[in-house]
């Protein structure tokens, strides 16, 4: 049902917990495949992908091109784009499954997309301020950070032309989706404090 596409570059340490969090989606029958789109890593990213059963695609170029090629290689009817440091928190499978079921039932799968809420790792003022800024940015501008993930149907993604090449591909794709068609899920994605 769902393909997860993750752009990578020398991120072996961050990748292990991120892939571990996806196991819940596999056991729930939600995830069909995971594609890591790598930009010339020199660490053990490829070995981690192999051990986790992910498809590893080495594509040199800007992130938009890499994400589009990753989507083309994936097999799911729904696409979830995640950053290599985006750790999905407990309950994400329920929220993603509910979102997909709801928009398909309503016939709006070809225009709706979703993103996760931000939780920042750590204690004190800095992480809470980061969370507040991400929530404000989402509410006022409708612009989630790339690390918040993006969930949309393959038909919708293809109709939009996928990620554009060049600078700020994620933001330009969100502009095509439109603020009114982007829904924040209840589930959170945990980001490192200095992300």
Coordinates of C-alpha atoms in Angstrom, one line a residue, residues 52-186:
X52 CA 17.0 -3.7 6.8
X53 CA 15.7 -5.1 3.4
X54 CA 15.4 -1.6 1.8
X55 CA 16.0 -0.9 -1.8
X56 CA 19.2 1.2 -2.2
X57 CA 19.3 3.5 -5.2
X58 CA 22.4 5.5 -5.8
X59 CA 21.5 8.6 -7.7
X60 CA 23.8 11.6 -8.0
X61 CA 22.1 15.0 -8.3
X62 CA 19.9 17.4 -6.5
X63 CA 17.4 16.1 -3.9
X64 CA 14.3 16.7 -6.1
X65 CA 15.6 14.5 -8.9
X66 CA 16.6 11.8 -6.4
X67 CA 13.2 11.8 -4.7
X68 CA 11.4 11.6 -8.1
X69 CA 13.6 8.7 -9.1
X70 CA 12.9 7.0 -5.7
X71 CA 9.2 7.4 -6.2
X72 CA 9.5 5.9 -9.7
X73 CA 11.3 2.9 -8.3
X74 CA 8.8 2.3 -5.5
X75 CA 5.8 0.0 -5.7
X76 CA 3.2 1.4 -3.3
X77 CA 0.0 3.3 -4.3
X78 CA 0.8 5.9 -1.5
X79 CA 4.2 7.6 -1.0
X80 CA 5.7 8.8 2.2
X81 CA 8.8 11.0 1.9
X82 CA 10.9 11.1 5.0
X83 CA 14.2 12.7 5.9
X84 CA 17.0 10.4 7.2
X85 CA 16.6 11.9 10.7
X86 CA 12.8 11.8 10.9
X87 CA 11.9 9.4 13.6
X88 CA 8.2 8.5 13.5
X89 CA 6.6 8.3 16.9
X90 CA 4.3 5.7 18.3
X91 CA 0.8 5.8 16.8
X92 CA 1.9 6.9 13.3
X93 CA 0.6 3.7 11.6
X94 CA -2.9 4.4 12.9
X95 CA -3.0 8.0 11.8
X96 CA -1.5 7.3 8.4
X97 CA -4.0 4.4 7.9
X98 CA -6.9 6.5 8.9
X99 CA -5.9 9.4 6.7
X100 CA -5.5 7.1 3.6
X101 CA -8.8 5.3 4.3
X102 CA -10.7 8.6 4.8
X103 CA -9.5 10.4 1.7
X104 CA -10.0 7.3 -0.5
X105 CA -13.5 6.9 0.9
X106 CA -14.3 10.5 0.2
X107 CA -12.8 10.4 -3.3
X108 CA -10.2 13.1 -2.5
X109 CA -7.0 11.1 -2.6
X110 CA -5.9 12.9 -5.8
X111 CA -5.8 16.3 -4.1
X112 CA -5.1 15.7 -0.4
X113 CA -1.8 15.2 1.3
X114 CA -0.6 15.0 4.9
X115 CA 2.4 15.7 7.1
X116 CA 3.4 14.9 10.7
X117 CA 3.6 17.3 13.7
X118 CA 7.0 18.2 15.0
X119 CA 8.5 17.0 18.3
X120 CA 12.1 18.1 18.9
X121 CA 14.4 15.9 21.0
X122 CA 15.7 17.3 24.2
X123 CA 14.6 19.3 27.3
X124 CA 14.3 22.9 28.1
X125 CA 13.4 26.0 26.2
X126 CA 15.2 25.4 22.9
X127 CA 13.4 22.2 21.8
X128 CA 10.0 23.5 22.9
X129 CA 10.6 26.8 21.0
X130 CA 11.5 24.7 17.9
X131 CA 8.2 22.8 18.2
X132 CA 6.3 26.1 18.6
X133 CA 8.0 27.6 15.6
X134 CA 7.2 24.6 13.4
X135 CA 3.5 24.6 14.5
X136 CA 3.3 28.4 13.8
X137 CA 4.9 28.0 10.4
X138 CA 2.4 25.2 9.6
X139 CA -0.6 27.2 10.8
X140 CA 0.2 30.5 9.3
X141 CA 2.0 29.6 6.1
X142 CA 1.0 26.0 5.5
X143 CA 4.7 25.1 5.1
X144 CA 6.0 22.1 7.0
X145 CA 9.7 21.5 7.2
X146 CA 11.0 18.8 4.9
X147 CA 11.8 16.7 8.0
X148 CA 8.1 16.5 8.9
X149 CA 7.5 14.1 6.0
X150 CA 5.0 14.2 3.2
X151 CA 2.3 11.6 2.5
X152 CA 0.3 11.6 -0.7
X153 CA -1.1 9.2 -3.3
X154 CA 1.1 8.2 -6.2
X155 CA -1.6 9.4 -8.6
X156 CA -1.6 12.8 -6.9
X157 CA 2.2 13.0 -7.0
X158 CA 2.4 12.0 -10.7
X159 CA -0.3 14.5 -11.5
X160 CA 1.7 17.3 -9.8
X161 CA 4.8 16.2 -11.8
X162 CA 6.7 15.0 -8.8
X163 CA 9.4 16.9 -7.0
X164 CA 10.8 19.6 -9.3
X165 CA 14.6 19.7 -9.9
X166 CA 16.6 22.4 -8.4
X167 CA 16.6 24.5 -5.3
X168 CA 13.9 24.0 -2.6
X169 CA 12.2 21.1 -4.4
X170 CA 10.2 20.2 -1.3
X171 CA 8.8 23.7 -0.9
X172 CA 7.9 24.0 -4.6
X173 CA 6.0 20.7 -4.5
X174 CA 4.1 21.9 -1.4
X175 CA 3.2 25.0 -3.4
X176 CA 1.7 22.8 -6.1
X177 CA -0.3 20.8 -3.4
X178 CA -1.7 24.0 -1.9
X179 CA -2.1 24.9 1.7
X180 CA -5.7 24.0 1.9
X181 CA -5.0 20.4 0.7
X182 CA -2.3 19.7 3.3
X183 CA -3.4 18.2 6.6
X184 CA -1.3 17.8 9.7
X185 CA -1.7 14.4 11.2
X186 CA -1.9 13.8 15.0

